[in-house]
Amino acid sequence: MRFPVAVAIALCFALPATAHEADLSLDTATQLLSAANIVSAPKVVDCTLSEGAETSCIQFAVKPEPANHAAGPWCPSNISDGADQGGIWLKDGAVLEADGAFFTILADLYDDDEWQLSDPATGAINVTSSAEACAAAARPDVDPAYNNYCVQCLTDYVDPDLVITYTIPLVPVAASRTSPINFGGAGVATNGIKLDGPAPVDAILDAYTIAPFDDCGGHVNLHVGYHFHAVRNCLEVSDLALDALVVGIAMDGYLITENALGLYDLDACNGHIGESYHYHTGADGSNQILGCLTAQTGCAVEGEGGVFDATQTSRPPRP
Ligand SMILES: [Zn+2]
Ligand SMILES: [Zn+2]
């Protein structure tokens, strides 16, 4: 079956495993993911990648909730709150503390007097306070009732049965072109959390909302749970003899290492050939963990096991 390139990126049929000898890559994936909230341990399955390559993939299912660090906080409740009661926001490549004071300077910061997230009399910040509110405020067409809100979805709002199944090639397979980071994300971190594409900051700001990330660079939506838009110092790292420590696995099977601080000449996807091709995460404030994916991609879908196809992953991006 062929799809136009634009939708083929997410194509990934994963059939029940045929017998494969355990190999170093399966061991490596298992070891890398030892801090993940694993629901179904890594195994090898047959898979079809984004450009149709039929190969072997590592498949595993995780609960999208970090097991090795806290999730949040995101929105402070009053302008007097300190940095420990809020998360971070990203602007022009910089990481800003989303503390109480941050919510008083938005009109200046974005040069627009419509910004007014706090009550001038009490200093209380407008914060979404229910699953319904976070769903309405975090959707692409923000409910206008939530203009001038700090948007947060708590981990408690997420379906406790939500799992994400990753199917990632064991050995990367060359692609005819690089892939943009699609709904499957850039990859998965060593704690089993999705390394996502850029947060849609412009759409968030257009609605006069701020959807902070916690100090680890993550926040929650109701569909994929907790996910990262920046990689900060919250992950278990592994030394796999690359030029930096490994923080995750990309959706095309290459390893993702820590930010290289400008040390190397990286391609548009944030990758380069060192000992072997690998990626480095973008700087904390870049809102771009990877720029694109170099090889054919596997997929990440909601739910566990079974057969996956592109229709399950072709949804618009969410904050
Ligand atoms: Zn490198
Ligand atoms: Zn997000």
Coordinates of C-alpha atoms and ligand atoms in Angstrom, one line a residue:
M1 CA 0.0 0.0 0.0
R2 CA 1.4 3.4 -0.9
F3 CA 0.6 6.8 0.6
P4 CA 1.6 10.2 -0.5
V5 CA 4.9 11.1 1.1
A6 CA 3.2 13.7 3.3
V7 CA 1.2 11.0 5.2
A8 CA 3.5 8.1 4.7
I9 CA 5.8 9.3 7.4
A10 CA 3.8 7.7 10.1
L11 CA 3.1 4.5 8.3
C12 CA 4.2 1.6 10.4
F13 CA 2.7 -1.9 10.4
A14 CA 4.0 -4.0 13.2
L15 CA 3.1 -7.6 13.0
P16 CA 3.6 -10.2 15.8
A17 CA 7.2 -11.1 16.3
T18 CA 8.9 -13.8 14.4
A19 CA 11.8 -15.5 16.1
H20 CA 14.9 -13.4 16.1
E21 CA 18.0 -14.0 18.0
A22 CA 18.4 -11.5 20.8
D23 CA 21.2 -9.2 19.6
L24 CA 23.2 -6.4 21.0
S25 CA 20.8 -3.7 19.9
L26 CA 17.9 -5.3 21.8
D27 CA 20.2 -5.5 24.8
T28 CA 21.2 -2.0 24.3
A29 CA 17.6 -0.7 24.1
T30 CA 16.7 -2.7 27.1
Q31 CA 19.6 -1.3 29.1
L32 CA 18.9 2.3 27.8
L33 CA 15.3 2.1 28.9
S34 CA 16.0 0.7 32.3
A35 CA 14.6 3.9 33.9
A36 CA 11.4 3.9 31.8
N37 CA 7.9 3.1 33.1
I38 CA 7.8 0.0 31.0
V39 CA 4.5 -1.8 30.4
S40 CA 5.7 -4.2 27.7
A41 CA 9.4 -5.0 27.6
P42 CA 11.4 -4.4 24.4
K43 CA 11.2 -7.2 21.9
V44 CA 12.0 -7.6 18.2
V45 CA 9.2 -7.5 15.7
D46 CA 8.9 -7.3 11.9
C47 CA 8.0 -3.8 10.8
T48 CA 7.5 -1.5 7.8
L49 CA 9.1 1.8 8.0
S50 CA 8.1 5.3 6.7
E51 CA 9.3 4.7 3.1
G52 CA 8.2 1.1 3.0
A53 CA 11.4 -0.7 4.1
E54 CA 10.6 -4.1 5.7
T55 CA 12.9 -4.7 8.5
S56 CA 13.2 -5.6 12.2
C57 CA 12.2 -3.2 14.9
I58 CA 12.5 -2.9 18.6
Q59 CA 9.0 -2.6 20.1
F60 CA 8.1 -1.7 23.6
A61 CA 5.2 0.0 25.5
V62 CA 5.5 2.6 28.2
K63 CA 3.3 4.6 30.5
P64 CA 3.9 8.2 29.6
E65 CA 4.7 9.3 33.1
P66 CA 8.3 9.8 34.3
A67 CA 9.4 7.3 36.9
N68 CA 12.8 8.9 37.6
H69 CA 11.8 12.5 38.3
A70 CA 8.7 14.6 39.3
A71 CA 6.4 16.0 36.7
G72 CA 5.7 19.7 37.1
P73 CA 5.2 22.2 38.5
W74 CA 4.1 24.3 35.5
C75 CA 1.9 27.3 36.4
P76 CA 2.4 29.3 39.5
S77 CA -0.9 30.4 41.1
N78 CA 0.1 33.9 42.2
I79 CA 2.5 36.5 40.8
S80 CA 4.3 36.4 44.2
D81 CA 5.3 32.7 43.6
G82 CA 8.9 31.9 43.2
A83 CA 10.6 29.8 40.5
D84 CA 10.1 26.6 42.5
Q85 CA 6.4 27.0 42.0
G86 CA 6.5 27.3 38.2
G87 CA 8.2 25.8 35.2
I88 CA 10.0 27.4 32.3
W89 CA 9.0 29.1 29.0
L90 CA 11.1 29.4 25.8
K91 CA 11.6 32.6 23.9
D92 CA 14.0 33.4 21.1
G93 CA 16.3 30.5 22.1
A94 CA 16.4 31.4 25.8
V95 CA 14.9 29.6 28.8
L96 CA 12.9 31.9 31.0
E97 CA 11.7 31.0 34.5
A98 CA 7.9 30.9 34.5
D99 CA 7.7 32.1 38.0
G100 CA 5.0 34.5 39.3
A101 CA 6.8 37.6 38.2
F102 CA 7.0 36.2 34.6
F103 CA 3.3 36.5 34.3
T104 CA 3.4 40.2 35.0
I105 CA 5.7 41.1 32.2
L106 CA 4.0 39.4 29.2
A107 CA 2.6 42.5 27.8
D108 CA 6.1 44.0 27.6
L109 CA 7.7 40.7 26.6
Y110 CA 5.4 40.3 23.6
D111 CA 4.7 44.0 23.1
D112 CA 0.9 43.5 23.2
D113 CA -1.4 45.0 25.9
E114 CA -3.9 42.2 25.5
W115 CA -1.8 40.1 27.8
Q116 CA -3.3 40.0 31.3
L117 CA -3.0 36.6 33.0
S118 CA -3.3 37.8 36.5
D119 CA -5.9 39.6 38.6
P120 CA -4.4 43.1 39.2
A121 CA -6.0 43.3 42.7
T122 CA -5.0 39.9 44.1
G123 CA -2.1 38.8 41.9
A124 CA -3.9 35.5 41.3
I125 CA -2.9 33.9 38.0
N126 CA -5.5 32.4 35.7
V127 CA -4.6 28.7 35.6
T128 CA -6.6 25.9 33.9
S129 CA -7.9 23.8 36.8
S130 CA -9.6 20.7 35.4
A131 CA -9.1 18.1 32.6
E132 CA -11.9 19.8 30.7
A133 CA -10.2 23.2 30.9
C134 CA -6.8 21.9 29.9
A135 CA -8.4 20.1 26.9
A136 CA -10.2 23.2 25.8
A137 CA -7.2 25.4 26.3
A138 CA -4.6 23.1 24.8
R139 CA -6.4 22.2 21.6
P140 CA -5.1 23.8 18.3
D141 CA -8.2 26.2 18.2
V142 CA -8.0 27.4 21.8
D143 CA -11.4 28.0 23.4
P144 CA -11.5 31.8 23.7
A145 CA -12.8 31.4 27.2
Y146 CA -9.2 30.4 28.0
N147 CA -7.5 33.4 26.5
N148 CA -5.1 34.8 29.1
Y149 CA -4.6 31.6 30.9
C150 CA -1.6 29.7 32.0
V151 CA -2.4 26.2 30.6
Q152 CA -1.5 23.1 32.4
C153 CA -2.7 19.5 32.3
L154 CA -1.8 17.5 35.4
T155 CA -0.7 14.0 35.2
D156 CA -3.8 13.0 37.1
Y157 CA -5.9 14.1 34.2
V158 CA -4.4 11.5 31.9
D159 CA -6.2 8.1 31.5
P160 CA -4.3 5.8 33.9
D161 CA -4.5 3.1 31.2
L162 CA -2.8 5.2 28.5
V163 CA 0.3 3.5 27.1
I164 CA 2.4 4.5 24.1
T165 CA 3.9 1.8 22.0
Y166 CA 7.2 2.6 20.2
T167 CA 8.3 0.6 17.1
I168 CA 11.8 1.7 16.2
P169 CA 14.1 0.1 13.6
L170 CA 17.0 -2.0 15.0
V171 CA 19.3 -0.9 12.2
P172 CA 18.6 2.5 10.6
V173 CA 17.5 2.2 6.9
A174 CA 18.5 5.0 4.6
A175 CA 15.6 7.4 3.5
S176 CA 15.3 9.3 0.2
R177 CA 15.0 12.5 2.2
T178 CA 14.9 13.6 5.8
S179 CA 11.6 13.5 7.6
P180 CA 10.1 16.4 9.6
I181 CA 9.4 15.4 13.2
N182 CA 5.8 14.2 12.9
F183 CA 3.2 13.0 15.4
G184 CA 5.4 10.1 16.5
G185 CA 7.9 12.7 17.8
A186 CA 11.7 12.8 17.5
G187 CA 12.3 9.7 19.7
V188 CA 12.1 8.4 23.2
A189 CA 14.2 9.4 26.2
T190 CA 15.9 6.9 28.4
N191 CA 13.1 7.3 30.9
G192 CA 10.5 6.2 28.3
I193 CA 9.2 9.7 27.8
K194 CA 8.5 11.0 24.2
L195 CA 11.0 13.5 22.9
D196 CA 8.6 15.6 20.9
G197 CA 8.8 17.9 18.0
P198 CA 8.7 21.7 18.6
A199 CA 5.8 22.9 20.8
P200 CA 3.5 25.1 18.7
V201 CA 4.6 28.2 20.5
D202 CA 3.1 30.7 18.0
A203 CA -0.4 29.2 18.2
I204 CA -0.1 29.1 22.0
L205 CA 0.9 32.8 22.1
D206 CA -1.8 33.8 19.5
A207 CA -4.4 32.7 22.1
Y208 CA -2.7 34.7 24.8
T209 CA -1.9 31.5 26.6
I210 CA 1.4 30.2 28.1
A211 CA 1.8 26.4 28.4
P212 CA 4.9 26.1 30.5
F213 CA 7.3 23.2 30.6
D214 CA 8.5 21.9 33.9
D215 CA 12.2 22.3 34.8
C216 CA 12.9 19.0 33.1
G217 CA 11.5 20.4 29.8
G218 CA 8.2 18.4 29.8
H219 CA 4.5 19.0 30.1
V220 CA 1.3 16.9 29.7
N221 CA -1.4 16.7 27.1
L222 CA -4.3 14.3 27.5
H223 CA -3.5 12.3 24.3
V224 CA 0.2 11.4 24.8
G225 CA 0.6 12.1 28.5
Y226 CA 3.9 13.7 29.7
H227 CA 6.3 14.5 26.9
F228 CA 9.5 16.6 26.4
H229 CA 10.1 19.7 24.3
A230 CA 13.5 20.2 25.7
V231 CA 16.1 17.9 27.2
R232 CA 17.5 19.2 30.5
N233 CA 19.5 17.4 33.2
C234 CA 16.8 14.9 34.3
L235 CA 17.7 11.8 32.4
E236 CA 19.7 8.7 33.1
V237 CA 22.6 8.8 30.5
S238 CA 24.6 5.9 29.1
D239 CA 28.1 5.9 27.7
L240 CA 28.0 4.0 24.4
A241 CA 31.4 5.2 23.2
L242 CA 30.0 8.1 21.2
D243 CA 31.3 11.7 21.7
A244 CA 28.6 12.4 24.2
L245 CA 26.4 10.5 26.6
V246 CA 23.2 8.9 25.2
V247 CA 19.9 10.3 26.4
G248 CA 17.5 8.5 24.0
I249 CA 16.7 6.7 20.8
A250 CA 15.4 8.5 17.7
M251 CA 12.4 7.2 15.7
D252 CA 14.8 6.2 12.9
G253 CA 16.9 4.0 15.2
Y254 CA 19.9 6.3 15.6
L255 CA 21.0 7.2 19.1
I256 CA 20.4 10.7 20.6
T257 CA 23.2 12.1 22.8
E258 CA 23.4 15.2 24.9
N259 CA 23.6 18.7 23.5
A260 CA 27.0 19.3 21.9
L261 CA 27.3 22.9 22.9
G262 CA 28.4 23.9 19.5
L263 CA 31.4 21.5 19.5
Y264 CA 30.5 19.7 16.3
D265 CA 29.3 20.6 12.8
L266 CA 25.8 19.1 12.9
D267 CA 23.4 18.6 10.0
A268 CA 19.9 20.1 9.8
C269 CA 18.6 17.1 11.9
N270 CA 21.1 17.8 14.6
G271 CA 23.1 14.7 13.6
H272 CA 26.7 14.0 12.5
I273 CA 29.0 11.1 11.8
G274 CA 31.3 10.6 14.7
E275 CA 32.2 7.0 15.6
S276 CA 28.9 6.3 13.9
Y277 CA 26.0 8.6 13.0
H278 CA 24.1 10.0 15.9
Y279 CA 22.1 13.0 17.0
H280 CA 22.7 15.6 19.7
T281 CA 19.8 17.3 21.4
G282 CA 19.2 20.9 20.6
A283 CA 19.9 23.6 23.2
D284 CA 17.5 23.9 26.1
G285 CA 15.8 27.0 24.7
S286 CA 15.7 26.0 21.0
N287 CA 12.3 24.3 21.2
Q288 CA 13.8 21.7 18.8
I289 CA 15.1 18.5 20.3
L290 CA 16.0 17.3 16.8
G291 CA 15.7 19.2 13.6
C292 CA 14.4 16.3 11.5
L293 CA 15.0 12.5 11.1
T294 CA 17.7 11.3 8.7
A295 CA 16.6 7.7 8.1
Q296 CA 13.3 6.0 7.6
T297 CA 11.2 6.2 10.8
G298 CA 9.2 3.7 12.8
C299 CA 6.2 4.9 14.8
A300 CA 4.8 5.7 18.2
V301 CA 1.1 5.1 18.8
E302 CA -1.3 5.2 21.6
G303 CA -2.3 1.7 22.9
E304 CA -0.5 -1.6 23.2
G305 CA 0.3 -4.4 20.8
G306 CA -1.6 -5.3 17.7
V307 CA -1.3 -3.9 14.2
F308 CA -0.5 -0.2 13.7
D309 CA -1.2 1.9 10.7
A310 CA -0.9 5.5 9.6
T311 CA -4.5 6.4 10.2
Q312 CA -3.9 6.1 14.0
T313 CA -1.1 8.6 14.0
S314 CA -2.4 11.2 11.5
R315 CA -3.6 13.8 13.9
P316 CA -2.8 17.5 14.1
P317 CA 0.0 18.4 16.5
R318 CA -1.0 19.5 19.9
P319 CA 0.8 21.6 22.5
Ligands
ZN1 ZN 28.4 13.6 18.3
ZN2 ZN 3.7 19.6 24.3

